[in-house]
Coordinates of C-alpha atoms in Angstrom, one line a residue:
Chain A
M1 CA -26.9 -22.5 5.6
P2 CA -29.0 -19.8 7.2
E3 CA -30.1 -17.1 4.8
W4 CA -27.9 -14.4 6.3
W5 CA -24.8 -16.4 5.9
P6 CA -22.4 -14.6 3.6
P7 CA -22.2 -16.4 0.3
V8 CA -18.9 -18.2 -0.4
E9 CA -18.7 -19.5 -3.8
F10 CA -16.8 -22.6 -4.7
D11 CA -16.8 -23.4 -8.3
P12 CA -15.2 -26.8 -8.9
S13 CA -14.9 -26.0 -12.6
Q14 CA -12.5 -23.2 -11.7
F15 CA -10.2 -25.7 -10.0
N16 CA -7.4 -26.1 -12.4
P17 CA -4.3 -28.0 -11.3
E18 CA -2.2 -26.7 -14.2
R19 CA -3.0 -23.1 -13.3
I20 CA -2.5 -23.7 -9.7
S21 CA 1.0 -25.1 -10.2
S22 CA 2.0 -22.3 -12.6
Y23 CA 0.5 -19.6 -10.3
Y24 CA 2.0 -20.9 -7.1
L25 CA 5.0 -23.0 -8.0
D26 CA 6.8 -21.2 -10.8
F27 CA 10.0 -20.9 -8.8
S28 CA 12.0 -19.7 -11.8
I29 CA 10.6 -16.2 -11.0
V30 CA 12.3 -16.5 -7.6
F31 CA 15.6 -17.9 -9.0
D32 CA 15.7 -15.2 -11.7
N33 CA 15.4 -12.5 -9.0
W34 CA 17.4 -14.2 -6.2
Q35 CA 19.5 -11.1 -5.6
A36 CA 16.4 -9.0 -4.7
I37 CA 15.1 -11.7 -2.5
L38 CA 18.4 -12.3 -0.8
Q39 CA 18.8 -8.6 -0.1
A40 CA 15.2 -8.5 1.3
L41 CA 16.0 -11.4 3.5
L42 CA 19.1 -9.6 4.9
I43 CA 17.0 -6.5 5.6
T44 CA 14.3 -8.6 7.3
I45 CA 16.9 -10.4 9.5
T46 CA 18.9 -7.3 10.4
L47 CA 15.7 -5.5 11.2
A48 CA 14.5 -8.2 13.5
L49 CA 17.8 -8.7 15.3
L50 CA 18.4 -5.0 15.9
A51 CA 14.8 -4.4 17.0
E52 CA 15.1 -7.4 19.4
V53 CA 18.4 -6.0 20.9
I54 CA 17.0 -2.5 21.4
G55 CA 13.7 -4.0 22.5
I56 CA 15.4 -6.0 25.2
A57 CA 17.4 -3.1 26.5
L58 CA 14.5 -0.7 26.5
G59 CA 12.1 -3.4 27.8
L60 CA 14.3 -4.3 30.7
A61 CA 14.5 -0.6 31.7
L62 CA 10.8 -0.3 31.4
S63 CA 10.0 -3.3 33.5
L64 CA 12.3 -2.1 36.3
L65 CA 10.5 1.3 36.1
K66 CA 7.1 -0.4 36.1
I67 CA 7.8 -2.4 39.3
S68 CA 9.2 0.6 41.1
R69 CA 7.3 1.7 44.1
S70 CA 7.6 5.3 43.0
K71 CA 4.5 6.3 41.0
L72 CA 6.6 9.0 39.3
L73 CA 8.6 6.2 37.8
S74 CA 6.0 3.5 37.3
F75 CA 3.3 5.6 35.8
P76 CA 5.1 6.7 32.6
A77 CA 6.3 3.2 32.1
Q78 CA 2.8 1.8 32.5
L79 CA 1.5 4.5 30.1
Y80 CA 4.2 3.6 27.5
I81 CA 3.4 -0.1 27.8
D82 CA -0.3 0.4 27.5
L83 CA 0.1 2.7 24.5
F84 CA 2.2 0.3 22.5
R85 CA 0.3 -2.9 23.5
G86 CA -3.1 -1.3 23.0
T87 CA -2.6 -0.1 19.5
P88 CA -1.9 -2.2 16.4
L89 CA 1.7 -2.3 15.3
L90 CA 0.7 -1.5 11.7
V91 CA -0.9 1.7 12.9
Q92 CA 2.3 2.6 14.9
I93 CA 4.5 2.0 11.9
T94 CA 2.2 4.1 9.7
I95 CA 2.1 7.0 12.2
I96 CA 5.8 6.9 12.8
Y97 CA 6.7 7.1 9.1
F98 CA 3.9 9.1 7.6
A99 CA 2.4 11.2 10.3
L100 CA 5.2 12.6 12.5
A101 CA 6.1 15.4 10.2
P102 CA 3.9 18.0 12.0
V103 CA 5.9 17.4 15.2
G104 CA 9.1 17.9 13.3
I105 CA 10.2 14.2 13.2
R106 CA 11.0 13.0 9.8
F107 CA 12.7 9.7 9.1
S108 CA 14.7 10.0 5.9
S109 CA 15.7 6.3 6.2
L110 CA 12.9 3.8 5.8
F111 CA 15.0 1.2 7.6
F112 CA 15.3 3.4 10.7
A113 CA 11.6 4.3 10.7
G114 CA 10.7 0.6 10.6
L115 CA 13.4 -0.3 13.2
T116 CA 12.1 2.5 15.5
A117 CA 8.5 1.3 15.3
L118 CA 9.4 -2.4 15.8
A119 CA 11.9 -1.7 18.6
L120 CA 9.5 0.6 20.5
N121 CA 6.7 -1.9 20.1
S122 CA 8.8 -4.9 21.1
A123 CA 10.0 -3.0 24.2
A124 CA 6.5 -2.9 25.5
Y125 CA 6.0 -6.6 25.2
V126 CA 9.5 -7.4 26.5
A127 CA 8.9 -5.2 29.5
E128 CA 5.9 -7.3 30.4
I129 CA 7.9 -10.5 30.0
F130 CA 10.7 -9.2 32.3
R131 CA 8.2 -7.9 34.8
S132 CA 6.5 -11.3 35.2
G133 CA 9.9 -12.9 35.2
I134 CA 11.2 -10.7 37.9
Q135 CA 8.1 -11.0 40.0
S136 CA 8.3 -14.8 39.6
I137 CA 11.5 -14.8 41.6
D138 CA 10.8 -15.7 45.2
K139 CA 10.5 -12.7 47.6
G140 CA 13.0 -14.4 49.9
Q141 CA 15.8 -13.7 47.3
M142 CA 15.3 -9.9 47.7
E143 CA 15.0 -10.2 51.4
A144 CA 18.2 -12.3 51.6
G145 CA 20.0 -9.8 49.4
R146 CA 19.0 -6.9 51.5
A147 CA 19.7 -8.7 54.7
S148 CA 23.3 -9.4 53.5
G149 CA 23.8 -5.6 53.1
L150 CA 23.2 -5.1 49.4
S151 CA 21.1 -2.2 48.2
Y152 CA 17.8 -2.6 46.3
A153 CA 19.6 -1.8 43.0
Q154 CA 22.5 -4.2 43.8
T155 CA 20.2 -7.0 44.8
M156 CA 18.2 -6.5 41.5
R157 CA 21.4 -6.4 39.4
H158 CA 23.3 -9.3 41.0
I159 CA 20.6 -11.6 42.3
I160 CA 17.1 -11.0 40.9
V161 CA 17.7 -10.0 37.2
P162 CA 20.2 -12.8 36.5
Q163 CA 17.7 -15.4 37.8
A164 CA 14.8 -13.8 36.0
F165 CA 16.8 -13.7 32.8
R166 CA 17.0 -17.5 32.7
R167 CA 13.3 -17.7 33.1
V168 CA 12.4 -15.2 30.5
I169 CA 14.5 -16.8 27.8
P170 CA 11.7 -18.9 26.4
P171 CA 9.2 -16.1 26.2
L172 CA 11.9 -13.8 24.8
T173 CA 12.6 -16.3 22.0
N174 CA 8.9 -16.4 21.4
E175 CA 8.8 -12.6 21.2
F176 CA 11.7 -12.8 18.7
V177 CA 9.7 -15.1 16.5
M178 CA 6.8 -12.6 16.6
L179 CA 9.2 -9.8 15.8
I180 CA 10.5 -11.6 12.7
K181 CA 7.0 -12.1 11.4
D182 CA 6.0 -8.5 12.3
T183 CA 8.8 -7.1 10.2
S184 CA 6.5 -7.9 7.2
L185 CA 4.2 -5.1 8.5
V186 CA 7.0 -2.6 7.7
S187 CA 6.3 -3.2 4.0
V188 CA 3.5 -0.7 4.3
I189 CA 5.9 2.2 4.3
G190 CA 7.8 0.8 1.3
L191 CA 10.8 -0.8 2.9
A192 CA 12.1 -3.6 0.6
E193 CA 12.0 -6.3 3.2
L194 CA 10.7 -9.8 2.2
L195 CA 7.0 -9.1 1.8
R196 CA 7.5 -5.9 -0.2
A197 CA 10.1 -7.5 -2.4
A198 CA 7.7 -10.4 -3.0
R199 CA 4.8 -8.1 -3.8
V200 CA 6.9 -6.1 -6.2
L201 CA 7.8 -9.3 -8.0
Q202 CA 4.2 -10.5 -7.8
S203 CA 2.9 -7.3 -9.3
A204 CA 5.4 -7.4 -12.1
T205 CA 4.7 -11.1 -13.0
F206 CA 1.1 -11.5 -11.8
N207 CA 2.3 -14.7 -10.2
G208 CA 1.8 -15.8 -6.6
T209 CA 5.0 -17.8 -6.4
P210 CA 7.1 -15.0 -4.8
L211 CA 4.6 -14.9 -1.9
I212 CA 4.8 -18.6 -1.5
A213 CA 8.6 -18.5 -1.6
I214 CA 8.8 -15.9 1.2
A215 CA 6.3 -17.8 3.3
L216 CA 8.7 -20.7 3.1
L217 CA 11.6 -18.4 4.0
Y218 CA 9.7 -17.1 7.1
L219 CA 9.0 -20.8 8.0
A220 CA 12.6 -21.8 7.6
I221 CA 13.7 -19.0 10.0
C222 CA 10.8 -19.3 12.5
L223 CA 10.2 -23.0 12.9
P224 CA 13.7 -23.8 14.3
L225 CA 13.2 -20.9 16.8
I226 CA 9.8 -22.2 17.8
Y227 CA 11.2 -25.7 18.4
L228 CA 14.1 -24.1 20.4
T229 CA 11.5 -22.3 22.6
N230 CA 9.7 -25.5 23.2
I231 CA 12.9 -27.3 24.2
L232 CA 13.9 -24.4 26.5
E233 CA 10.5 -24.4 28.1
R234 CA 10.6 -28.1 28.7
R235 CA 14.1 -27.9 30.3
L236 CA 13.0 -25.0 32.5
N237 CA 9.9 -26.8 33.6
R238 CA 11.9 -29.9 34.5
R239 CA 14.3 -27.8 36.6
T240 CA 11.6 -25.9 38.5
A241 CA 9.2 -28.9 38.9
Chain B
M1 CA -20.0 -21.4 28.1
A2 CA -18.7 -23.1 24.9
K3 CA -22.1 -22.4 23.3
K4 CA -22.1 -18.8 24.3
L5 CA -18.6 -18.4 22.9
R6 CA -19.6 -20.0 19.7
L7 CA -22.6 -17.6 19.4
T8 CA -20.3 -14.7 20.0
V9 CA -17.9 -15.8 17.3
L10 CA -20.8 -16.3 14.9
A11 CA -22.1 -12.8 15.7
A12 CA -18.7 -11.3 15.2
L13 CA -18.3 -13.1 11.8
F14 CA -21.8 -11.9 10.8
L15 CA -21.0 -8.3 11.7
A16 CA -17.6 -8.6 9.9
S17 CA -19.2 -9.9 6.8
G18 CA -21.8 -7.2 6.9
S19 CA -19.2 -4.5 7.0
L20 CA -17.2 -6.2 4.4
A21 CA -20.2 -6.2 2.1
A22 CA -20.6 -2.5 2.8
C23 CA -17.0 -1.8 1.8
G24 CA -17.4 -4.0 -1.2
G25 CA -20.3 -2.0 -2.4
G26 CA -18.0 1.0 -2.5
G27 CA -19.7 3.1 0.1
G28 CA -22.4 0.7 1.1
S29 CA -24.6 -1.5 -1.0
E30 CA -27.5 0.8 -0.3
S31 CA -25.7 3.8 -1.8
G32 CA -24.5 1.6 -4.7
D33 CA -28.1 0.6 -5.5
S34 CA -29.5 4.1 -5.2
G35 CA -26.6 5.4 -7.4
G36 CA -27.6 2.8 -10.0
E37 CA -31.2 3.9 -9.9
E38 CA -30.7 7.6 -10.3
G39 CA -28.2 7.2 -13.0
G40 CA -29.9 4.3 -14.6
G41 CA -33.6 3.9 -15.2
S42 CA -32.3 1.3 -17.6
G43 CA -34.2 -1.1 -15.5
G44 CA -31.0 -2.1 -13.9
G45 CA -30.3 -5.4 -15.5
E46 CA -27.8 -7.5 -13.7
T47 CA -25.5 -6.1 -11.0
L48 CA -21.8 -6.5 -11.9
T49 CA -19.0 -6.3 -9.5
I50 CA -16.4 -3.8 -10.8
A51 CA -13.1 -3.7 -9.0
S52 CA -11.2 -0.4 -8.6
D53 CA -8.5 1.0 -6.5
I54 CA -10.6 4.0 -5.2
A55 CA -7.8 6.3 -4.2
Y56 CA -6.8 7.8 -7.5
R57 CA -8.1 11.3 -8.0
P58 CA -9.5 12.3 -10.5
F59 CA -10.2 8.9 -11.9
E60 CA -11.7 7.2 -8.8
F61 CA -11.9 8.5 -5.3
D62 CA -14.1 8.5 -2.4
Q63 CA -16.5 11.4 -1.7
G64 CA -18.7 11.0 1.3
G65 CA -18.6 7.3 1.1
E66 CA -19.3 7.2 -2.6
P67 CA -16.9 6.4 -5.3
V68 CA -16.8 9.3 -7.8
G69 CA -14.5 10.3 -10.7
F70 CA -13.9 10.0 -14.4
D71 CA -13.7 6.2 -14.4
I72 CA -16.8 5.9 -12.2
D73 CA -18.9 8.2 -14.4
L74 CA -17.7 6.5 -17.5
M75 CA -18.5 3.0 -16.1
N76 CA -21.9 4.1 -14.9
E77 CA -22.7 5.5 -18.3
I78 CA -21.5 2.2 -19.9
G79 CA -23.7 0.3 -17.5
N80 CA -26.6 2.4 -18.5
R81 CA -26.2 1.7 -22.1
A82 CA -25.1 -1.9 -21.9
G83 CA -27.8 -2.7 -19.3
F84 CA -26.0 -3.5 -16.1
T85 CA -25.6 -1.9 -12.7
P86 CA -22.0 -1.5 -11.6
E87 CA -21.3 -2.3 -8.0
Y88 CA -17.8 -1.0 -7.1
Q89 CA -15.4 -3.0 -5.0
N90 CA -12.5 -1.1 -3.6
V91 CA -9.3 -3.2 -3.9
T92 CA -5.6 -2.6 -4.1
F93 CA -4.3 -1.9 -7.6
D94 CA -1.9 -4.8 -7.7
G95 CA -4.6 -7.1 -6.6
I96 CA -6.9 -6.3 -9.5
I97 CA -5.3 -8.6 -12.1
P98 CA -5.0 -11.6 -9.8
G99 CA -8.6 -11.0 -8.8
L100 CA -9.8 -10.9 -12.3
G101 CA -7.8 -14.0 -13.0
S102 CA -9.7 -15.9 -10.3
N103 CA -13.0 -14.4 -11.4
L104 CA -13.5 -12.4 -8.2
Y105 CA -14.8 -9.5 -10.3
D106 CA -16.7 -9.1 -13.5
A107 CA -14.6 -6.2 -14.6
A108 CA -12.2 -3.6 -13.4
I109 CA -11.9 0.1 -14.1
S110 CA -8.9 1.7 -12.4
A111 CA -7.0 3.9 -14.8
M112 CA -5.2 0.8 -15.9
T113 CA -2.9 1.0 -18.8
I114 CA -3.2 -1.6 -21.5
T115 CA 0.1 -3.4 -21.7
P116 CA 1.1 -6.6 -23.5
E117 CA 2.1 -8.2 -20.2
R118 CA -1.3 -7.5 -18.7
E119 CA -3.0 -8.7 -21.9
E120 CA -1.5 -12.1 -21.3
Q121 CA -3.5 -12.3 -18.0
I122 CA -6.7 -10.5 -18.8
D123 CA -8.8 -9.0 -21.6
F124 CA -9.1 -5.2 -22.2
S125 CA -11.8 -3.1 -23.7
D126 CA -10.9 -0.6 -26.4
P127 CA -8.8 2.2 -25.0
Y128 CA -10.8 4.9 -23.2
F129 CA -8.1 7.3 -22.1
D130 CA -4.8 8.7 -23.5
A131 CA -2.3 9.0 -20.7
D132 CA 1.3 9.8 -20.2
Q133 CA 3.6 9.6 -17.3
S134 CA 5.0 12.6 -15.5
L135 CA 7.7 13.6 -13.1
M136 CA 6.5 15.5 -10.0
V137 CA 8.8 17.3 -7.5
P138 CA 8.5 19.8 -4.7
E139 CA 8.4 23.5 -5.9
A140 CA 11.8 24.1 -4.4
S141 CA 13.5 21.2 -6.2
D142 CA 16.2 21.8 -8.8
V143 CA 15.3 18.6 -10.7
E144 CA 14.3 19.4 -14.2
S145 CA 13.9 16.0 -15.8
V146 CA 14.5 12.3 -15.3
E147 CA 17.8 12.7 -17.2
E148 CA 19.2 15.4 -14.9
G149 CA 19.4 15.5 -11.2
L150 CA 17.9 12.2 -10.1
E151 CA 21.0 10.0 -10.0
S152 CA 21.1 10.0 -6.2
S153 CA 17.5 10.7 -5.6
V154 CA 14.7 8.5 -4.2
V155 CA 11.7 8.3 -6.5
G156 CA 8.3 7.2 -5.2
V157 CA 5.9 5.1 -7.3
Q158 CA 2.8 3.0 -6.7
I159 CA 3.3 -0.7 -6.7
G160 CA 2.3 -2.5 -9.9
T161 CA 1.8 0.6 -12.0
T162 CA 3.3 1.5 -15.4
G163 CA 5.0 4.4 -13.5
A164 CA 6.7 1.9 -11.3
S165 CA 8.1 -0.1 -14.2
Q166 CA 9.1 3.1 -16.0
A167 CA 11.0 4.2 -12.9
E168 CA 12.7 0.8 -12.6
G169 CA 13.8 1.1 -16.2
F170 CA 15.3 4.6 -15.4
Q171 CA 17.0 3.1 -12.4
Q172 CA 18.6 0.3 -14.4
D173 CA 19.8 3.0 -16.8
G174 CA 21.5 4.7 -13.8
L175 CA 19.3 7.8 -14.0
I176 CA 17.5 7.2 -10.6
G177 CA 19.2 6.4 -7.3
E178 CA 16.4 4.4 -5.7
V179 CA 12.8 3.5 -6.5
R180 CA 10.5 3.2 -3.5
T181 CA 7.2 1.4 -4.0
F182 CA 4.1 2.3 -2.1
D183 CA 0.7 0.5 -1.8
T184 CA -1.3 3.5 -2.9
I185 CA -0.4 6.7 -4.8
E186 CA -1.5 8.7 -1.8
D187 CA 1.3 7.1 0.3
A188 CA 3.8 8.1 -2.4
F189 CA 2.4 11.7 -2.4
S190 CA 2.5 11.9 1.3
A191 CA 6.1 10.7 1.4
L192 CA 6.8 13.5 -1.2
D193 CA 5.1 16.0 1.1
N194 CA 7.2 14.9 4.0
G195 CA 10.4 15.1 1.9
Q196 CA 11.0 11.3 2.3
V197 CA 11.1 10.9 -1.5
D198 CA 12.5 13.4 -3.9
A199 CA 10.1 12.9 -6.7
V200 CA 7.1 10.9 -7.8
I201 CA 6.6 9.3 -11.2
N202 CA 3.0 8.6 -12.0
D203 CA 0.2 9.1 -14.5
L204 CA 0.1 12.6 -15.7
P205 CA -3.6 13.5 -15.0
V206 CA -3.4 12.2 -11.5
S207 CA -0.2 14.1 -10.7
Q208 CA -1.6 17.2 -12.4
D209 CA -4.6 17.0 -10.1
R210 CA -2.4 16.7 -7.1
V211 CA -0.3 19.7 -8.2
N212 CA -3.5 21.8 -8.7
Q213 CA -4.5 21.0 -5.1
S214 CA -1.1 21.6 -3.6
D215 CA -1.2 25.4 -3.4
G216 CA 2.1 25.7 -5.3
A217 CA 4.0 23.3 -3.1
L218 CA 4.5 20.8 -5.9
K219 CA 5.2 21.1 -9.6
L220 CA 5.3 18.9 -12.7
V221 CA 8.7 19.2 -14.4
Q222 CA 8.4 16.6 -17.1
T223 CA 5.9 14.8 -19.1
I224 CA 7.2 11.4 -20.0
P225 CA 5.4 10.6 -23.2
T226 CA 4.6 6.9 -23.2
G227 CA 1.5 7.0 -25.5
E228 CA -0.1 4.6 -23.1
Q229 CA -3.9 4.1 -23.0
Y230 CA -6.2 3.0 -20.2
G231 CA -8.6 0.1 -20.8
I232 CA -11.4 -1.5 -18.8
A233 CA -10.2 -4.9 -17.7
F234 CA -12.0 -8.2 -17.8
P235 CA -11.3 -11.8 -17.0
Q236 CA -10.0 -13.7 -20.0
D237 CA -12.7 -14.5 -22.6
S238 CA -15.3 -12.5 -20.8
D239 CA -18.4 -12.0 -22.9
M240 CA -18.8 -8.5 -21.4
V241 CA -16.1 -7.1 -23.7
E242 CA -18.3 -6.7 -26.8
P243 CA -21.2 -4.9 -25.2
V244 CA -18.9 -2.6 -23.2
N245 CA -16.9 -1.7 -26.3
Q246 CA -20.2 -0.9 -28.1
A247 CA -21.4 1.3 -25.3
L248 CA -17.9 3.0 -25.1
Q249 CA -18.0 3.7 -28.8
E250 CA -21.4 5.3 -28.5
I251 CA -20.2 7.4 -25.6
K252 CA -17.2 8.6 -27.5
D253 CA -19.3 9.4 -30.6
D254 CA -22.2 11.3 -29.1
G255 CA -20.1 13.7 -27.0
T256 CA -20.8 12.2 -23.6
Y257 CA -17.1 11.3 -23.4
A258 CA -16.0 14.9 -23.8
E259 CA -18.5 16.0 -21.1
I260 CA -17.2 13.5 -18.6
Y261 CA -13.6 14.3 -19.5
E262 CA -14.1 18.0 -19.0
E263 CA -15.9 17.5 -15.7
W264 CA -13.0 15.6 -14.1
I265 CA -9.9 16.5 -16.1
G266 CA -10.8 20.2 -16.3
R267 CA -10.3 20.7 -20.0
A268 CA -11.5 19.4 -23.3
P269 CA -9.9 16.1 -24.4
E270 CA -7.0 16.7 -26.9
S271 CA -7.8 13.3 -28.4
I272 CA -10.4 10.6 -28.0
P273 CA -8.6 7.3 -27.8
G274 CA -9.1 5.1 -30.8
E275 CA -10.7 7.9 -32.8
E276 CA -7.8 9.0 -34.9
T277 CA -6.4 5.5 -35.5
T278 CA -8.7 4.2 -38.2
G279 CA -9.4 0.6 -38.4
E280 CA -9.5 0.2 -34.7

């Protein structure tokens, strides 16, 4: 190891299997507090689902604005997307809840503060997913639509967007997985979602098991979705190949 | 290309570790060292890592990159007399006990109340501060006490504190509508400023300090006498407990304790913990 390498100590004498199992695997703490965990799980899931729905609606609108040929429409959309993709979500959540009071915006509900931050953030990513999806549809589709007498908006609505939607389902599912994991960031404002609930338990019991338990819960939710994304992607590839 | 990338990653890691070390020193290892020298002259002795959640005026807070406050002055003085140089590491309060448990720190001073539950995990010094809890509300609030007017209110607390468990107890008794936990007491205070919580239950001296600084926007309406006492925390079976207790006793006896107390709490101590109870 070079001299400047930051020292990392590993003391094998500290390695204590008994302490490890009592610190990480004392699931009685979780079972004794199952109501709090269940409630937190519901909050996490509701938060992610609602944020995803709002994010998709907002994101679709943003993507259409962004690909518009009018600068007046595309510039604000671009600005929005850059703003939310270029700053950390944790910072956005903190600003939205703690620092909007001077402009007169005050969230009395933690849930809606968190939901707002997550949905606004997700919209920026979803917008990019839709944009690339829409732009991946062959130009000929638009030309054909226009040639058969449909307006730009009609062609978009009836021909382009429905085709794009199929293509963006895998990346959207992926975005949903990210969103589920990102709900944990909302714990910073005190909303009793999974991470906060686990930390409250951890701080009361000085035991790491609640954290392990919620990690397993996140896995149980996210892994099936990740595999679903993989299957969808494979199918889509087969069809387009 | 791959090599270049690896170098960049190494450089980034190096930089990151450098800044981590700076944070760990509580305002830079340089300033930590110089602090030790000017206060010390004790020849330094060994440098001990002292964990503290440095966002808890007037006990520990940051002033121009340096940790200052009652706890910091007390710990520096103890270090002087017991022959070690404290190096402060800023950590979250609820991470202190797990951190001591895995020997990440030599000790912790962070306005931490001595409780039986905590004593199962860590060792404490003799008590060094008599504290109570308090109920703080905005000036305009009608709330007069925990028992009246909080049934449908949201009360902010800091995670892992005695104030938090106190508030949860009140909630179970149906006195408080909802308890909201924040990572730092500053977050709870700022939610109170924004009207997002209706009250804060927290250590009396800290809330008192906040009220003093609020230009009349906040008030304390109730002292919740808990008779709790702060202690310096150590990993279990630490051999630091004895020398620290000895130094602490000296500091209490020769009047230094009262000086530090007055400087940070703004009045003479009503009691010196452990003094009136004989046989301590």
